[in-house]
Short mmCIF file of C-alpha atoms in Angstrom, two decimals:
data_model
loop_
_atom_site.label_atom_id
_atom_site.label_comp_id
_atom_site.label_asym_id
_atom_site.label_seq_id
_atom_site.Cartn_x
_atom_site.Cartn_y
_atom_site.Cartn_z
CA UNK A 1 0.00 0.00 0.00
CA UNK A 2 1.04 3.65 -0.41
CA UNK A 3 1.65 4.14 3.33
CA UNK A 4 3.85 1.03 3.45
CA UNK A 5 1.44 -1.03 5.56
CA UNK A 6 1.64 -4.71 4.61
CA UNK A 7 -1.54 -6.54 3.65
CA UNK A 8 -2.59 -9.27 6.00
CA UNK A 9 -4.46 -12.31 4.71
CA UNK A 10 -8.03 -12.55 5.92
CA UNK A 11 -8.70 -15.06 8.67
CA UNK A 12 -11.11 -17.81 7.75
CA UNK A 13 -14.12 -18.39 9.94
CA UNK A 14 -14.96 -21.99 10.98
CA UNK A 15 -17.89 -22.04 8.57
CA UNK A 16 -15.58 -20.98 5.71
CA UNK A 17 -13.05 -23.63 6.71
CA UNK A 18 -15.69 -26.37 6.52
CA UNK A 19 -17.11 -25.03 3.25
CA UNK A 20 -13.65 -24.85 1.66
CA UNK A 21 -12.72 -28.30 2.96
CA UNK A 22 -15.87 -29.75 1.42
CA UNK A 23 -14.95 -28.47 -2.07
CA UNK A 24 -13.09 -31.65 -2.92
CA UNK A 25 -15.98 -33.79 -1.75
CA UNK A 26 -18.51 -31.83 -3.82
CA UNK A 27 -16.46 -31.69 -7.00
CA UNK A 28 -15.50 -35.39 -6.89
CA UNK A 29 -18.53 -37.01 -5.27
CA UNK A 30 -17.94 -40.53 -6.62
CA UNK A 31 -14.35 -40.64 -5.40
CA UNK A 32 -15.39 -39.20 -2.06
CA UNK A 33 -18.18 -41.76 -1.81
CA UNK A 34 -15.89 -44.69 -2.60
CA UNK A 35 -13.24 -43.45 -0.17
CA UNK A 36 -15.82 -42.92 2.58
CA UNK A 37 -17.28 -46.34 1.78
CA UNK A 38 -13.89 -47.95 2.32
CA UNK A 39 -13.64 -46.30 5.72
CA UNK A 40 -17.27 -47.16 6.50
CA UNK A 41 -16.70 -50.84 5.72
CA UNK A 42 -13.74 -50.95 8.08
CA UNK A 43 -15.61 -49.21 10.90
CA UNK A 44 -18.76 -51.24 10.24
CA UNK A 45 -16.72 -54.42 10.52
CA UNK A 46 -15.27 -53.26 13.82
CA UNK A 47 -18.61 -52.13 15.28
CA UNK A 48 -20.37 -55.27 14.02
CA UNK A 49 -17.77 -57.59 15.49
CA UNK A 50 -17.83 -55.68 18.78
CA UNK A 51 -21.64 -55.63 18.79
CA UNK A 52 -22.10 -59.29 17.82
CA UNK A 53 -19.43 -60.35 20.29
CA UNK A 54 -20.99 -58.24 23.04
CA UNK A 55 -24.45 -59.61 22.25
CA UNK A 56 -23.08 -63.13 22.26
CA UNK A 57 -21.35 -62.46 25.56
CA UNK A 58 -24.59 -61.07 27.02
CA UNK A 59 -26.32 -64.30 26.01
CA UNK A 60 -23.45 -66.30 27.53
CA UNK A 61 -23.68 -64.29 30.74
CA UNK A 62 -27.41 -64.93 30.85
CA UNK A 63 -26.84 -68.66 30.42
CA UNK A 64 -24.05 -68.73 33.01
CA UNK A 65 -26.20 -66.79 35.48
CA UNK A 66 -28.63 -69.68 35.28
CA UNK A 67 -25.75 -71.95 36.31
CA UNK A 68 -25.15 -69.91 39.45
CA UNK A 69 -21.63 -68.70 38.74
CA UNK A 70 -21.98 -66.14 41.54
CA UNK A 71 -23.80 -68.39 44.04
CA UNK A 72 -21.94 -69.30 47.23
CA UNK A 73 -23.26 -71.29 50.19
CA UNK A 74 -22.35 -71.18 53.85
CA UNK A 75 -22.99 -74.18 56.09
CA UNK A 76 -21.94 -75.26 59.56
CA UNK A 77 -18.96 -77.61 59.73
CA UNK A 78 -17.58 -79.48 62.73
CA UNK A 79 -16.20 -78.31 66.04
CA UNK A 80 -12.69 -79.09 67.28
CA UNK A 81 -14.11 -82.10 69.12
CA UNK A 82 -15.80 -83.48 66.01
CA UNK A 83 -19.34 -82.47 66.91
CA UNK A 84 -21.71 -80.77 64.49
CA UNK A 85 -21.25 -76.99 64.60
CA UNK A 86 -24.02 -74.42 64.42
CA UNK A 87 -24.28 -71.10 62.61
CA UNK A 88 -25.14 -68.12 64.83
CA UNK A 89 -28.69 -66.80 64.66
CA UNK A 90 -27.27 -63.55 63.22
CA UNK A 91 -25.35 -65.30 60.42
CA UNK A 92 -27.70 -64.20 57.63
CA UNK A 93 -27.78 -60.59 58.74
CA UNK A 94 -24.01 -60.44 59.08
CA UNK A 95 -23.43 -61.98 55.66
CA UNK A 96 -25.89 -59.50 54.17
CA UNK A 97 -23.68 -56.63 55.34
CA UNK A 98 -20.83 -57.68 53.02
CA UNK A 99 -20.80 -54.91 50.43
CA UNK A 100 -20.62 -56.94 47.17
CA UNK A 101 -23.33 -59.39 48.32
CA UNK A 102 -26.56 -58.72 46.43
CA UNK A 103 -28.85 -61.46 47.76
CA UNK A 104 -28.95 -63.57 50.93
CA UNK A 105 -31.39 -66.29 51.91
CA UNK A 106 -31.37 -69.45 53.98
CA UNK A 107 -32.94 -72.76 54.91
CA UNK A 108 -32.89 -74.55 58.25
CA UNK A 109 -33.07 -78.34 58.54
CA UNK A 110 -35.82 -79.57 60.86
CA UNK A 111 -34.22 -82.43 62.77
CA UNK A 112 -36.28 -85.54 63.42
CA UNK A 113 -39.23 -84.18 61.45
CA UNK A 114 -40.61 -86.74 59.01
CA UNK A 115 -42.60 -86.05 55.85
CA UNK A 116 -45.28 -88.57 54.83
CA UNK A 117 -48.25 -88.73 52.52
CA UNK A 118 -50.60 -89.86 55.29
CA UNK A 119 -50.45 -90.98 58.91
CA UNK A 120 -50.74 -94.59 57.78
CA UNK A 121 -47.22 -94.61 56.28
CA UNK A 122 -44.62 -96.34 58.53
CA UNK A 123 -42.17 -93.89 60.16
CA UNK A 124 -39.24 -95.78 58.68
CA UNK A 125 -40.49 -95.13 55.14
CA UNK A 126 -39.11 -91.57 54.87
CA UNK A 127 -38.37 -91.82 51.13
CA UNK A 128 -35.35 -89.60 51.71
CA UNK A 129 -37.47 -86.48 52.13
CA UNK A 130 -36.31 -83.80 54.57
CA UNK A 131 -38.25 -80.89 56.05
CA UNK A 132 -36.74 -77.40 55.99
CA UNK A 133 -37.71 -73.97 57.23
CA UNK A 134 -37.28 -71.59 54.33
CA UNK A 135 -37.06 -67.82 53.93
CA UNK A 136 -39.57 -66.22 51.62
CA UNK A 137 -36.80 -64.88 49.34
CA UNK A 138 -35.17 -68.30 48.91
CA UNK A 139 -36.64 -69.00 45.46
CA UNK A 140 -35.23 -65.80 43.99
CA UNK A 141 -31.81 -66.37 45.56
CA UNK A 142 -31.33 -69.86 44.08
CA UNK A 143 -33.26 -69.27 40.86
CA UNK A 144 -35.85 -71.97 41.53
CA UNK A 145 -38.97 -72.10 39.37
CA UNK A 146 -42.46 -73.28 40.26
CA UNK A 147 -44.00 -76.20 38.40
CA UNK A 148 -47.38 -75.60 40.02
CA UNK A 149 -48.98 -73.43 42.68
CA UNK A 150 -47.39 -70.52 44.49
CA UNK A 151 -44.36 -69.83 46.66
CA UNK A 152 -44.32 -69.12 50.39
CA UNK A 153 -44.98 -65.53 51.45
CA UNK A 154 -45.23 -63.64 54.71
CA UNK A 155 -48.83 -64.77 55.17
CA UNK A 156 -48.60 -68.47 54.26
CA UNK A 157 -45.28 -68.75 56.08
CA UNK A 158 -47.14 -68.43 59.38
CA UNK A 159 -49.60 -71.24 58.67
CA UNK A 160 -49.35 -74.98 57.90
CA UNK A 161 -48.45 -74.61 54.23
CA UNK A 162 -45.64 -76.27 52.33
CA UNK A 163 -43.89 -76.18 48.97
CA UNK A 164 -42.51 -79.52 47.79
CA UNK A 165 -39.37 -80.11 45.78
CA UNK A 166 -39.69 -81.88 42.44
CA UNK A 167 -38.47 -85.28 43.68
CA UNK A 168 -40.28 -84.98 47.00
CA UNK A 169 -43.57 -84.44 45.23
CA UNK A 170 -42.98 -87.46 43.01
CA UNK A 171 -42.05 -89.72 45.92
CA UNK A 172 -45.11 -88.62 47.87
CA UNK A 173 -47.38 -89.10 44.87
CA UNK A 174 -48.40 -85.45 44.78
CA UNK A 175 -49.04 -84.31 41.23
CA UNK A 176 -50.47 -80.87 41.85
CA UNK A 177 -50.84 -78.16 44.47
CA UNK A 178 -54.17 -77.13 45.92
CA UNK A 179 -56.15 -76.45 49.09
CA UNK A 180 -57.35 -80.06 49.14
CA UNK A 181 -53.84 -81.56 48.88
CA UNK A 182 -52.07 -82.19 52.19
CA UNK A 183 -49.02 -84.04 53.50
CA UNK A 184 -48.01 -84.95 57.03
CA UNK A 185 -45.01 -83.03 58.39
CA UNK A 186 -43.93 -83.66 61.98
CA UNK A 187 -47.31 -85.09 62.86
CA UNK A 188 -49.20 -82.07 61.47
CA UNK A 189 -51.00 -81.85 58.15
CA UNK A 190 -49.65 -79.12 55.86
CA UNK A 191 -51.42 -77.92 52.72
CA UNK A 192 -49.34 -78.22 49.56
CA UNK A 193 -49.45 -74.73 48.00
CA UNK A 194 -46.65 -75.23 45.48
CA UNK A 195 -44.37 -77.69 43.72
CA UNK A 196 -40.91 -76.71 42.46
CA UNK A 197 -39.22 -77.53 39.21
CA UNK A 198 -35.87 -79.34 39.61
CA UNK A 199 -33.50 -76.84 41.28
CA UNK A 200 -30.19 -77.12 39.46
CA UNK A 201 -28.36 -74.71 41.76
CA UNK A 202 -29.68 -76.18 45.02
CA UNK A 203 -30.31 -79.92 44.47
CA UNK A 204 -31.04 -80.38 48.18
CA UNK A 205 -34.36 -78.62 47.56
CA UNK A 206 -35.49 -81.34 45.16
CA UNK A 207 -36.05 -83.75 48.05
CA UNK A 208 -37.34 -81.14 50.49
CA UNK A 209 -40.63 -80.11 52.01
CA UNK A 210 -40.28 -76.37 52.62
CA UNK A 211 -42.31 -74.54 55.26
CA UNK A 212 -42.27 -70.95 56.49
CA UNK A 213 -39.73 -69.86 59.10
CA UNK A 214 -42.41 -68.74 61.63
CA UNK A 215 -44.55 -71.88 61.45
CA UNK A 216 -41.46 -74.07 61.68
CA UNK A 217 -40.61 -72.38 64.99
CA UNK A 218 -44.14 -72.46 66.39
CA UNK A 219 -45.29 -75.92 65.26
CA UNK A 220 -42.21 -78.02 64.48
CA UNK A 221 -39.73 -77.06 67.19
CA UNK A 222 -37.31 -75.20 64.92
CA UNK A 223 -34.54 -73.42 66.84
CA UNK A 224 -34.01 -70.69 64.21
CA UNK A 225 -30.45 -71.65 63.21
CA UNK A 226 -29.87 -71.74 59.47
CA UNK A 227 -28.16 -74.83 58.12
CA UNK A 228 -27.44 -73.37 54.65
CA UNK A 229 -27.06 -69.69 53.78
CA UNK A 230 -27.17 -68.83 50.07
CA UNK A 231 -25.45 -65.70 48.78
CA UNK A 232 -25.16 -64.07 45.39
CA UNK A 233 -22.43 -61.51 44.71
CA UNK A 234 -21.06 -59.49 41.83
CA UNK A 235 -19.05 -61.80 39.59
CA UNK A 236 -15.84 -59.84 39.98
CA UNK A 237 -16.11 -60.01 43.77
CA UNK A 238 -16.98 -63.70 44.23
CA UNK A 239 -13.47 -64.73 45.30
CA UNK A 240 -13.18 -61.80 47.71
CA UNK A 241 -16.59 -62.55 49.21
CA UNK A 242 -15.70 -66.21 49.62
CA UNK A 243 -12.61 -65.23 51.58
CA UNK A 244 -14.62 -63.34 54.21
CA UNK A 245 -17.79 -65.44 54.39
CA UNK A 246 -16.50 -67.76 57.11
CA UNK A 247 -15.27 -65.09 59.53
CA UNK A 248 -18.39 -62.99 58.83
CA UNK A 249 -20.94 -65.77 59.31
CA UNK A 250 -19.31 -66.98 62.53
CA UNK A 251 -16.75 -64.48 63.86
CA UNK A 252 -16.09 -66.48 67.04
CA UNK A 253 -15.33 -69.74 65.22
CA UNK A 254 -14.68 -69.19 61.48
CA UNK A 255 -13.02 -72.61 61.29
CA UNK A 256 -16.40 -74.19 62.00
CA UNK A 257 -17.92 -72.81 58.78
CA UNK A 258 -17.89 -74.53 55.39
CA UNK A 259 -18.00 -72.26 52.33
CA UNK A 260 -18.57 -73.61 48.84
CA UNK A 261 -16.10 -72.76 46.09
CA UNK A 262 -17.10 -70.69 43.05
CA UNK A 263 -18.52 -72.53 40.09
CA UNK A 264 -16.18 -73.58 37.29
CA UNK A 265 -18.51 -71.65 35.02
CA UNK A 266 -17.23 -68.41 36.58
CA UNK A 267 -13.70 -69.20 35.41
CA UNK A 268 -15.14 -70.00 31.97
CA UNK A 269 -16.89 -66.61 31.92
CA UNK A 270 -13.69 -64.76 32.81
CA UNK A 271 -11.73 -66.65 30.16
CA UNK A 272 -14.40 -65.88 27.58
CA UNK A 273 -14.24 -62.20 28.53
CA UNK A 274 -10.47 -62.10 28.00
CA UNK A 275 -10.81 -63.83 24.62
CA UNK A 276 -13.49 -61.36 23.51
CA UNK A 277 -11.34 -58.41 24.58
CA UNK A 278 -8.36 -59.62 22.57
CA UNK A 279 -10.53 -60.26 19.52
CA UNK A 280 -12.11 -56.81 19.65
CA UNK A 281 -8.78 -55.04 19.99
CA UNK A 282 -7.32 -56.95 17.04
CA UNK A 283 -10.27 -56.33 14.74
CA UNK A 284 -10.45 -52.67 15.74
CA UNK A 285 -6.76 -52.10 15.01
CA UNK A 286 -7.01 -53.70 11.55
CA UNK A 287 -10.14 -51.72 10.68
CA UNK A 288 -8.60 -48.42 11.69
CA UNK A 289 -5.39 -49.19 9.82
CA UNK A 290 -7.34 -49.95 6.64
CA UNK A 291 -9.36 -46.76 7.06
CA UNK A 292 -6.25 -44.67 7.62
CA UNK A 293 -4.51 -46.04 4.53
CA UNK A 294 -7.63 -45.31 2.48
CA UNK A 295 -7.78 -41.71 3.65
CA UNK A 296 -4.07 -41.13 3.06
CA UNK A 297 -4.24 -42.60 -0.44
CA UNK A 298 -7.28 -40.51 -1.36
CA UNK A 299 -5.78 -37.27 -0.09
CA UNK A 300 -2.38 -37.80 -1.78
CA UNK A 301 -4.12 -38.37 -5.11
CA UNK A 302 -6.34 -35.35 -4.47
CA UNK A 303 -3.30 -33.09 -3.96
CA UNK A 304 -1.68 -34.33 -7.18
CA UNK A 305 -4.86 -33.77 -9.19
CA UNK A 306 -5.62 -30.34 -7.72
CA UNK A 307 -2.26 -28.64 -8.20
CA UNK A 308 -3.88 -26.01 -10.43
CA UNK A 309 -6.46 -25.22 -7.75
CA UNK A 310 -3.74 -24.95 -5.14
CA UNK A 311 -1.64 -22.70 -7.36
CA UNK A 312 -4.60 -20.46 -8.10
CA UNK A 313 -5.51 -20.11 -4.44
CA UNK A 314 -1.91 -19.34 -3.52
CA UNK A 315 -1.64 -16.73 -6.27
CA UNK A 316 -4.83 -15.09 -4.99
CA UNK A 317 -3.31 -14.70 -1.56
CA UNK A 318 -4.15 -17.91 0.33
CA UNK A 319 -1.48 -18.66 2.90
CA UNK A 320 0.22 -21.99 3.38
CA UNK A 321 -1.69 -22.41 6.64
CA UNK A 322 -5.02 -21.89 4.89
CA UNK A 323 -4.17 -24.44 2.18
CA UNK A 324 -3.00 -26.87 4.84
CA UNK A 325 -6.20 -26.32 6.82
CA UNK A 326 -8.32 -26.87 3.70
CA UNK A 327 -6.88 -30.30 2.93
CA UNK A 328 -6.76 -31.36 6.58
CA UNK A 329 -10.44 -30.38 6.94
CA UNK A 330 -11.28 -32.35 3.81
CA UNK A 331 -9.54 -35.38 5.28
CA UNK A 332 -11.47 -35.04 8.54
CA UNK A 333 -14.81 -34.64 6.71
CA UNK A 334 -14.08 -37.72 4.64
CA UNK A 335 -13.19 -39.68 7.78
CA UNK A 336 -16.26 -38.42 9.64
CA UNK A 337 -18.60 -39.48 6.83
CA UNK A 338 -17.03 -42.91 6.70
CA UNK A 339 -16.94 -43.29 10.48
CA UNK A 340 -20.56 -42.28 11.06
CA UNK A 341 -21.79 -44.37 8.16
CA UNK A 342 -19.77 -47.35 9.32
CA UNK A 343 -21.04 -47.05 12.89
CA UNK A 344 -24.64 -46.98 11.63
CA UNK A 345 -24.13 -49.96 9.32
CA UNK A 346 -22.33 -51.92 12.04
CA UNK A 347 -25.14 -51.23 14.52
CA UNK A 348 -27.77 -52.42 12.04
CA UNK A 349 -25.82 -55.60 11.28
CA UNK A 350 -25.52 -56.31 14.99
CA UNK A 351 -29.23 -55.77 15.61
CA UNK A 352 -30.31 -57.98 12.72
CA UNK A 353 -27.95 -60.82 13.60
CA UNK A 354 -28.65 -60.72 17.35
CA UNK A 355 -32.42 -60.70 16.83
CA UNK A 356 -32.10 -63.59 14.39
CA UNK A 357 -30.16 -65.59 16.99
CA UNK A 358 -32.53 -64.60 19.78
CA UNK A 359 -29.79 -62.78 21.70
CA UNK A 360 -30.00 -59.46 23.54
CA UNK A 361 -28.97 -56.61 21.22
CA UNK A 362 -25.87 -54.98 22.71
CA UNK A 363 -23.95 -52.30 20.82
CA UNK A 364 -21.53 -50.72 23.31
CA UNK A 365 -21.51 -46.93 23.17
CA UNK A 366 -17.72 -46.96 23.54
CA UNK A 367 -17.43 -48.98 20.32
CA UNK A 368 -19.52 -46.51 18.33
CA UNK A 369 -18.06 -43.36 19.86
CA UNK A 370 -14.55 -44.77 19.98
CA UNK A 371 -14.75 -45.94 16.38
CA UNK A 372 -15.81 -42.52 15.10
CA UNK A 373 -13.26 -40.70 17.27
CA UNK A 374 -10.45 -43.04 16.27
CA UNK A 375 -11.42 -42.61 12.63
CA UNK A 376 -11.11 -38.84 12.97
CA UNK A 377 -7.71 -39.18 14.61
CA UNK A 378 -6.51 -41.61 11.96
CA UNK A 379 -7.97 -39.36 9.26
CA UNK A 380 -6.15 -36.35 10.68
CA UNK A 381 -2.88 -38.26 10.82
CA UNK A 382 -3.39 -39.69 7.32
CA UNK A 383 -4.32 -36.29 5.87
CA UNK A 384 -1.50 -34.41 7.55
CA UNK A 385 1.22 -35.32 5.01
CA UNK A 386 -0.90 -34.49 1.93
CA UNK A 387 -2.00 -31.23 3.58
CA UNK A 388 1.59 -30.21 4.34
CA UNK A 389 2.66 -31.20 0.84
CA UNK A 390 -0.09 -29.10 -0.69
CA UNK A 391 0.81 -26.07 1.45
CA UNK A 392 4.45 -26.24 0.33
CA UNK A 393 3.62 -25.92 -3.36
CA UNK A 394 4.52 -22.44 -4.61
CA UNK A 395 1.99 -20.71 -6.89
CA UNK A 396 4.40 -20.77 -9.84
CA UNK A 397 5.29 -24.47 -9.34
CA UNK A 398 1.64 -25.47 -9.02
CA UNK A 399 0.48 -23.53 -12.09
CA UNK A 400 3.42 -24.53 -14.28
CA UNK A 401 3.08 -28.17 -13.22
CA UNK A 402 -0.43 -28.32 -14.62
#
């Protein structure tokens, strides 16, 4: 200028940056589509594998939950003199205070209490059936299902009502529950209000006649001491809970407590989780690498083909930084389109496949968000070299080279 003041290039607003970066996508839509499709396929593969694996794992977890992987039992052992030990009356309450424990319930064996179909059955013909006092939340804790009738509740637990295990009902010849169906327990007739399905997690219930805790104390001489305490904990805390169950259930004599070991299915679940994690990381890395190579290849070719455009912009006053920003923005837009499209496609594939298999549909948010974010990062890294290369072209070199 006449006063010697140097001209400064205008600063581009964010909207102008995006609009300029999208020029290459608008002028070469087919190439942009194919490049974005390549990225989308990679991300879709990653999201689909993560989603299908997560859905499969959710189904596996559901199946393993039915096997009681997080179910532990506490029972009295023997004293130092070899006599049968006894759990304290407060054992259930104390076990329930362990932080990771989610559910606690118990049964108490009724000693010398026989179960018969009628009073005419000889006392020696017990058929291997035992009578137990049961908590009202026992069925939920052990995952037992009813074959007929209803479960004990706070009302029926106070009256002569019983729920029979699957084998106990068969041995007694009881085929259904009802107000007119009774069995003899400890010399008293109890109405059969329910019959259980086979209890896979607590097989001792199959040959049991279960009565309410209050009626067992008032009518059958029950002393209130639990003989088996059932606990369910968070899977990750099962081993820790097992380590403190004995001292918690009987602080004065923890050596007189027997604690079951975790199910082998829990180890299988943990191993499956580690395998899934390794698979997801491997597939994700390959998908992102493929996407990054695709973006880099597209942007390098774009720079070579658009030398005239670069030279013209530089001759009209565009700075190297503005040219660099243009091509870097184009790379990010291309990556974003591919990443978002791939995440959507991967989610749809997961949903269709999981529903076909009858699995829960699980598409982790971290997989979708992480896939898109990682695509942008890879796109930025892949577009950085072409952007720098474009910014270093002088106007004369770019125009003459065309």
